[in-house]
Amino acid sequence: MEIDLLQHCPKRCPPDGENKAVLYSTSLRGIRKTFEDCNTVRNILHSTNVELDERDVSMDSQFRQELKDLMDKPVPVPRLFIKGRYIGGAEEVVAAHESGALARMLHGLPHGNLSKDCDGCGGVRFIPCTDCSGSCKSVGADGGVVKCPECNENGLVRCPICS
């Protein structure tokens, strides 16, 4: 009888993360160790061929706030959640992968098509807002300029094809 390893992980479920793997990471290269840790965890998860919901905190501050709310404080990325359970950062994910525990935790999740980049965003997972063309501004009902309600602070929206 197999032990459910996820039962030993804290229950902290990201929005819409009940039945998937959610990785909070960054694509910014500002801090080398953080960038390398994010790439390490991303590569491990891609090697499992499991569909991954990657949330880049450098591309959308909403993801940074989600992670802060989940952890009750600001924490560095990467951070992995599987099926609504908190797995950990880079050290914990690497250790779980090396022991074979990560594969057992990911068992039952849908497989993703990781063989090529998305045709819509090129693998970046965001595209410029089609409503404001990335300017973050639109025309309000009174004819004045207002913040575009569709995009984030960078004028981006999640790719409708791969996100």
PDB file of C-alpha atoms in Angstrom:
ATOM      1  CA  MET A   1       0.000   0.000   0.000  1.00  0.00           C
ATOM      2  CA  GLU A   2       1.491   3.332  -1.124  1.00  0.00           C
ATOM      3  CA  ILE A   3       1.659   6.212   1.347  1.00  0.00           C
ATOM      4  CA  ASP A   4       0.121   9.459   0.084  1.00  0.00           C
ATOM      5  CA  LEU A   5       3.131  11.758   0.315  1.00  0.00           C
ATOM      6  CA  LEU A   6       1.009  14.849  -0.259  1.00  0.00           C
ATOM      7  CA  GLN A   7      -0.828  14.301   3.031  1.00  0.00           C
ATOM      8  CA  HIS A   8       2.399  15.252   4.809  1.00  0.00           C
ATOM      9  CA  CYS A   9       2.619  18.587   2.956  1.00  0.00           C
ATOM     10  CA  PRO A  10       0.817  21.686   4.238  1.00  0.00           C
ATOM     11  CA  LYS A  11      -2.565  22.311   2.614  1.00  0.00           C
ATOM     12  CA  ARG A  12      -2.184  25.647   0.819  1.00  0.00           C
ATOM     13  CA  CYS A  13      -4.061  25.789  -2.424  1.00  0.00           C
ATOM     14  CA  PRO A  14      -3.353  28.474  -5.037  1.00  0.00           C
ATOM     15  CA  PRO A  15      -6.398  29.775  -6.931  1.00  0.00           C
ATOM     16  CA  ASP A  16      -7.529  27.020  -9.344  1.00  0.00           C
ATOM     17  CA  GLY A  17      -4.709  24.780  -8.114  1.00  0.00           C
ATOM     18  CA  GLU A  18      -6.665  21.840  -6.699  1.00  0.00           C
ATOM     19  CA  ASN A  19      -5.765  19.337  -9.418  1.00  0.00           C
ATOM     20  CA  LYS A  20      -2.572  20.640 -10.958  1.00  0.00           C
ATOM     21  CA  ALA A  21       1.037  21.552 -10.373  1.00  0.00           C
ATOM     22  CA  VAL A  22       1.488  25.293  -9.813  1.00  0.00           C
ATOM     23  CA  LEU A  23       4.946  26.841  -9.865  1.00  0.00           C
ATOM     24  CA  TYR A  24       5.561  30.423  -8.766  1.00  0.00           C
ATOM     25  CA  SER A  25       8.791  31.558 -10.417  1.00  0.00           C
ATOM     26  CA  THR A  26      10.506  34.472 -12.116  1.00  0.00           C
ATOM     27  CA  SER A  27      11.949  34.993 -15.564  1.00  0.00           C
ATOM     28  CA  LEU A  28      14.027  38.004 -14.472  1.00  0.00           C
ATOM     29  CA  ARG A  29      17.775  37.438 -14.292  1.00  0.00           C
ATOM     30  CA  GLY A  30      18.408  40.132 -11.663  1.00  0.00           C
ATOM     31  CA  ILE A  31      19.458  37.738  -8.907  1.00  0.00           C
ATOM     32  CA  ARG A  32      21.440  34.864 -10.380  1.00  0.00           C
ATOM     33  CA  LYS A  33      20.725  32.282  -7.655  1.00  0.00           C
ATOM     34  CA  THR A  34      16.968  32.925  -7.791  1.00  0.00           C
ATOM     35  CA  PHE A  35      16.941  32.732 -11.588  1.00  0.00           C
ATOM     36  CA  GLU A  36      18.999  29.509 -11.569  1.00  0.00           C
ATOM     37  CA  ASP A  37      16.791  27.946  -8.862  1.00  0.00           C
ATOM     38  CA  CYS A  38      13.676  28.761 -10.920  1.00  0.00           C
ATOM     39  CA  ASN A  39      15.234  27.212 -14.026  1.00  0.00           C
ATOM     40  CA  THR A  40      16.263  24.098 -12.090  1.00  0.00           C
ATOM     41  CA  VAL A  41      12.755  23.513 -10.745  1.00  0.00           C
ATOM     42  CA  ARG A  42      11.171  24.338 -14.119  1.00  0.00           C
ATOM     43  CA  ASN A  43      13.474  21.851 -15.892  1.00  0.00           C
ATOM     44  CA  ILE A  44      12.745  19.116 -13.344  1.00  0.00           C
ATOM     45  CA  LEU A  45       9.011  19.620 -13.815  1.00  0.00           C
ATOM     46  CA  HIS A  46       9.306  19.696 -17.606  1.00  0.00           C
ATOM     47  CA  SER A  47      11.198  16.377 -17.458  1.00  0.00           C
ATOM     48  CA  THR A  48       8.144  14.799 -15.814  1.00  0.00           C
ATOM     49  CA  ASN A  49       5.935  15.823 -18.769  1.00  0.00           C
ATOM     50  CA  VAL A  50       3.192  16.980 -16.389  1.00  0.00           C
ATOM     51  CA  GLU A  51       1.054  19.967 -17.327  1.00  0.00           C
ATOM     52  CA  LEU A  52       2.402  22.905 -15.348  1.00  0.00           C
ATOM     53  CA  ASP A  53       0.685  26.157 -14.397  1.00  0.00           C
ATOM     54  CA  GLU A  54       3.665  28.476 -14.103  1.00  0.00           C
ATOM     55  CA  ARG A  55       2.973  31.842 -12.502  1.00  0.00           C
ATOM     56  CA  ASP A  56       5.738  34.343 -13.164  1.00  0.00           C
ATOM     57  CA  VAL A  57       5.790  36.877 -10.321  1.00  0.00           C
ATOM     58  CA  SER A  58       7.945  39.253 -12.371  1.00  0.00           C
ATOM     59  CA  MET A  59       5.361  39.432 -15.158  1.00  0.00           C
ATOM     60  CA  ASP A  60       2.273  39.988 -12.991  1.00  0.00           C
ATOM     61  CA  SER A  61       2.158  41.426  -9.473  1.00  0.00           C
ATOM     62  CA  GLN A  62      -1.110  39.532  -8.854  1.00  0.00           C
ATOM     63  CA  PHE A  63       0.929  36.305  -8.754  1.00  0.00           C
ATOM     64  CA  ARG A  64       3.364  37.844  -6.259  1.00  0.00           C
ATOM     65  CA  GLN A  65       0.389  38.804  -4.055  1.00  0.00           C
ATOM     66  CA  GLU A  66      -1.168  35.326  -4.414  1.00  0.00           C
ATOM     67  CA  LEU A  67       2.070  33.739  -3.206  1.00  0.00           C
ATOM     68  CA  LYS A  68       2.391  36.200  -0.314  1.00  0.00           C
ATOM     69  CA  ASP A  69      -1.202  35.448   0.737  1.00  0.00           C
ATOM     70  CA  LEU A  70      -0.633  31.677   0.514  1.00  0.00           C
ATOM     71  CA  MET A  71       2.517  31.807   2.626  1.00  0.00           C
ATOM     72  CA  ASP A  72       1.310  34.557   5.028  1.00  0.00           C
ATOM     73  CA  LYS A  73       4.509  36.519   4.263  1.00  0.00           C
ATOM     74  CA  PRO A  74       6.742  37.418   1.324  1.00  0.00           C
ATOM     75  CA  VAL A  75       8.890  34.445   0.272  1.00  0.00           C
ATOM     76  CA  PRO A  76      11.482  34.016  -2.467  1.00  0.00           C
ATOM     77  CA  VAL A  77      10.681  32.028  -5.595  1.00  0.00           C
ATOM     78  CA  PRO A  78      10.555  29.299  -6.806  1.00  0.00           C
ATOM     79  CA  ARG A  79       7.674  27.773  -4.839  1.00  0.00           C
ATOM     80  CA  LEU A  80       5.845  24.608  -5.923  1.00  0.00           C
ATOM     81  CA  PHE A  81       2.320  23.504  -5.079  1.00  0.00           C
ATOM     82  CA  ILE A  82       0.874  20.145  -6.162  1.00  0.00           C
ATOM     83  CA  LYS A  83      -2.833  19.304  -5.859  1.00  0.00           C
ATOM     84  CA  GLY A  84      -3.373  22.129  -3.377  1.00  0.00           C
ATOM     85  CA  ARG A  85      -0.414  21.172  -1.184  1.00  0.00           C
ATOM     86  CA  TYR A  86       2.730  23.209  -0.602  1.00  0.00           C
ATOM     87  CA  ILE A  87       5.833  21.227  -1.621  1.00  0.00           C
ATOM     88  CA  GLY A  88       8.555  23.816  -1.109  1.00  0.00           C
ATOM     89  CA  GLY A  89      11.290  25.767  -2.815  1.00  0.00           C
ATOM     90  CA  ALA A  90      14.201  24.640  -4.975  1.00  0.00           C
ATOM     91  CA  GLU A  91      15.965  22.549  -2.312  1.00  0.00           C
ATOM     92  CA  GLU A  92      12.825  20.608  -1.410  1.00  0.00           C
ATOM     93  CA  VAL A  93      11.848  20.009  -5.052  1.00  0.00           C
ATOM     94  CA  VAL A  94      15.341  18.810  -6.007  1.00  0.00           C
ATOM     95  CA  ALA A  95      15.440  16.462  -2.990  1.00  0.00           C
ATOM     96  CA  ALA A  96      11.961  15.099  -3.796  1.00  0.00           C
ATOM     97  CA  HIS A  97      12.970  14.569  -7.428  1.00  0.00           C
ATOM     98  CA  GLU A  98      16.200  12.776  -6.522  1.00  0.00           C
ATOM     99  CA  SER A  99      14.395  10.450  -4.091  1.00  0.00           C
ATOM    100  CA  GLY A 100      11.598   9.658  -6.550  1.00  0.00           C
ATOM    101  CA  ALA A 101       8.973  11.223  -4.280  1.00  0.00           C
ATOM    102  CA  LEU A 102       8.178  14.026  -6.732  1.00  0.00           C
ATOM    103  CA  ALA A 103       7.062  11.585  -9.430  1.00  0.00           C
ATOM    104  CA  ARG A 104       4.714   9.908  -6.941  1.00  0.00           C
ATOM    105  CA  MET A 105       3.280  13.302  -5.889  1.00  0.00           C
ATOM    106  CA  LEU A 106       2.660  14.230  -9.533  1.00  0.00           C
ATOM    107  CA  HIS A 107       1.004  10.888 -10.328  1.00  0.00           C
ATOM    108  CA  GLY A 108      -2.469  11.329 -11.781  1.00  0.00           C
ATOM    109  CA  LEU A 109      -1.986  14.874 -13.067  1.00  0.00           C
ATOM    110  CA  PRO A 110      -2.626  15.534 -16.780  1.00  0.00           C
ATOM    111  CA  HIS A 111       0.329  15.399 -19.127  1.00  0.00           C
ATOM    112  CA  GLY A 112       1.359  18.514 -21.000  1.00  0.00           C
ATOM    113  CA  ASN A 113       2.723  19.045 -24.492  1.00  0.00           C
ATOM    114  CA  LEU A 114       6.161  20.405 -23.689  1.00  0.00           C
ATOM    115  CA  SER A 115       7.793  19.503 -26.995  1.00  0.00           C
ATOM    116  CA  LYS A 116       7.387  22.981 -28.513  1.00  0.00           C
ATOM    117  CA  ASP A 117       6.670  26.551 -27.527  1.00  0.00           C
ATOM    118  CA  CYS A 118       3.171  27.974 -27.760  1.00  0.00           C
ATOM    119  CA  ASP A 119       2.279  29.488 -31.144  1.00  0.00           C
ATOM    120  CA  GLY A 120       0.542  32.417 -29.406  1.00  0.00           C
ATOM    121  CA  CYS A 121       3.221  33.604 -26.977  1.00  0.00           C
ATOM    122  CA  GLY A 122       6.386  31.702 -27.855  1.00  0.00           C
ATOM    123  CA  GLY A 123       6.463  30.091 -24.411  1.00  0.00           C
ATOM    124  CA  VAL A 124       6.407  33.360 -22.459  1.00  0.00           C
ATOM    125  CA  ARG A 125       2.805  32.699 -21.240  1.00  0.00           C
ATOM    126  CA  PHE A 126       1.823  36.372 -21.669  1.00  0.00           C
ATOM    127  CA  ILE A 127       0.856  38.509 -24.667  1.00  0.00           C
ATOM    128  CA  PRO A 128       0.241  42.245 -25.038  1.00  0.00           C
ATOM    129  CA  CYS A 129      -3.325  43.223 -24.164  1.00  0.00           C
ATOM    130  CA  THR A 130      -5.475  43.349 -27.300  1.00  0.00           C
ATOM    131  CA  ASP A 131      -7.806  45.970 -25.776  1.00  0.00           C
ATOM    132  CA  CYS A 132      -5.157  48.626 -25.101  1.00  0.00           C
ATOM    133  CA  SER A 133      -2.215  47.315 -27.163  1.00  0.00           C
ATOM    134  CA  GLY A 134      -0.156  47.119 -23.978  1.00  0.00           C
ATOM    135  CA  SER A 135      -0.542  50.781 -22.983  1.00  0.00           C
ATOM    136  CA  CYS A 136      -2.622  49.986 -19.850  1.00  0.00           C
ATOM    137  CA  LYS A 137      -4.988  52.807 -20.854  1.00  0.00           C
ATOM    138  CA  SER A 138      -8.447  52.795 -22.372  1.00  0.00           C
ATOM    139  CA  VAL A 139     -11.248  55.273 -22.900  1.00  0.00           C
ATOM    140  CA  GLY A 140     -13.825  55.372 -20.119  1.00  0.00           C
ATOM    141  CA  ALA A 141     -17.582  55.857 -20.439  1.00  0.00           C
ATOM    142  CA  ASP A 142     -17.153  59.615 -19.899  1.00  0.00           C
ATOM    143  CA  GLY A 143     -14.533  59.844 -22.658  1.00  0.00           C
ATOM    144  CA  GLY A 144     -11.635  60.193 -20.217  1.00  0.00           C
ATOM    145  CA  VAL A 145      -8.578  57.974 -19.981  1.00  0.00           C
ATOM    146  CA  VAL A 146      -8.813  55.124 -17.449  1.00  0.00           C
ATOM    147  CA  LYS A 147      -6.664  52.111 -16.582  1.00  0.00           C
ATOM    148  CA  CYS A 148      -7.418  49.212 -18.894  1.00  0.00           C
ATOM    149  CA  PRO A 149      -9.492  46.656 -16.944  1.00  0.00           C
ATOM    150  CA  GLU A 150      -8.195  43.693 -18.959  1.00  0.00           C
ATOM    151  CA  CYS A 151      -4.417  43.774 -18.473  1.00  0.00           C
ATOM    152  CA  ASN A 152      -1.901  43.808 -15.646  1.00  0.00           C
ATOM    153  CA  GLU A 153       0.474  46.633 -14.706  1.00  0.00           C
ATOM    154  CA  ASN A 154       2.785  45.665 -17.594  1.00  0.00           C
ATOM    155  CA  GLY A 155       0.064  45.837 -20.274  1.00  0.00           C
ATOM    156  CA  LEU A 156       0.007  42.044 -20.535  1.00  0.00           C
ATOM    157  CA  VAL A 157      -2.645  39.327 -20.349  1.00  0.00           C
ATOM    158  CA  ARG A 158      -2.128  35.588 -19.919  1.00  0.00           C
ATOM    159  CA  CYS A 159      -1.864  33.760 -23.208  1.00  0.00           C
ATOM    160  CA  PRO A 160      -5.306  32.376 -24.107  1.00  0.00           C
ATOM    161  CA  ILE A 161      -3.733  29.372 -25.845  1.00  0.00           C
ATOM    162  CA  CYS A 162      -1.399  27.965 -23.208  1.00  0.00           C
ATOM    163  CA  SER A 163      -2.500  29.501 -19.903  1.00  0.00           C
TER     164      SER A 163
END
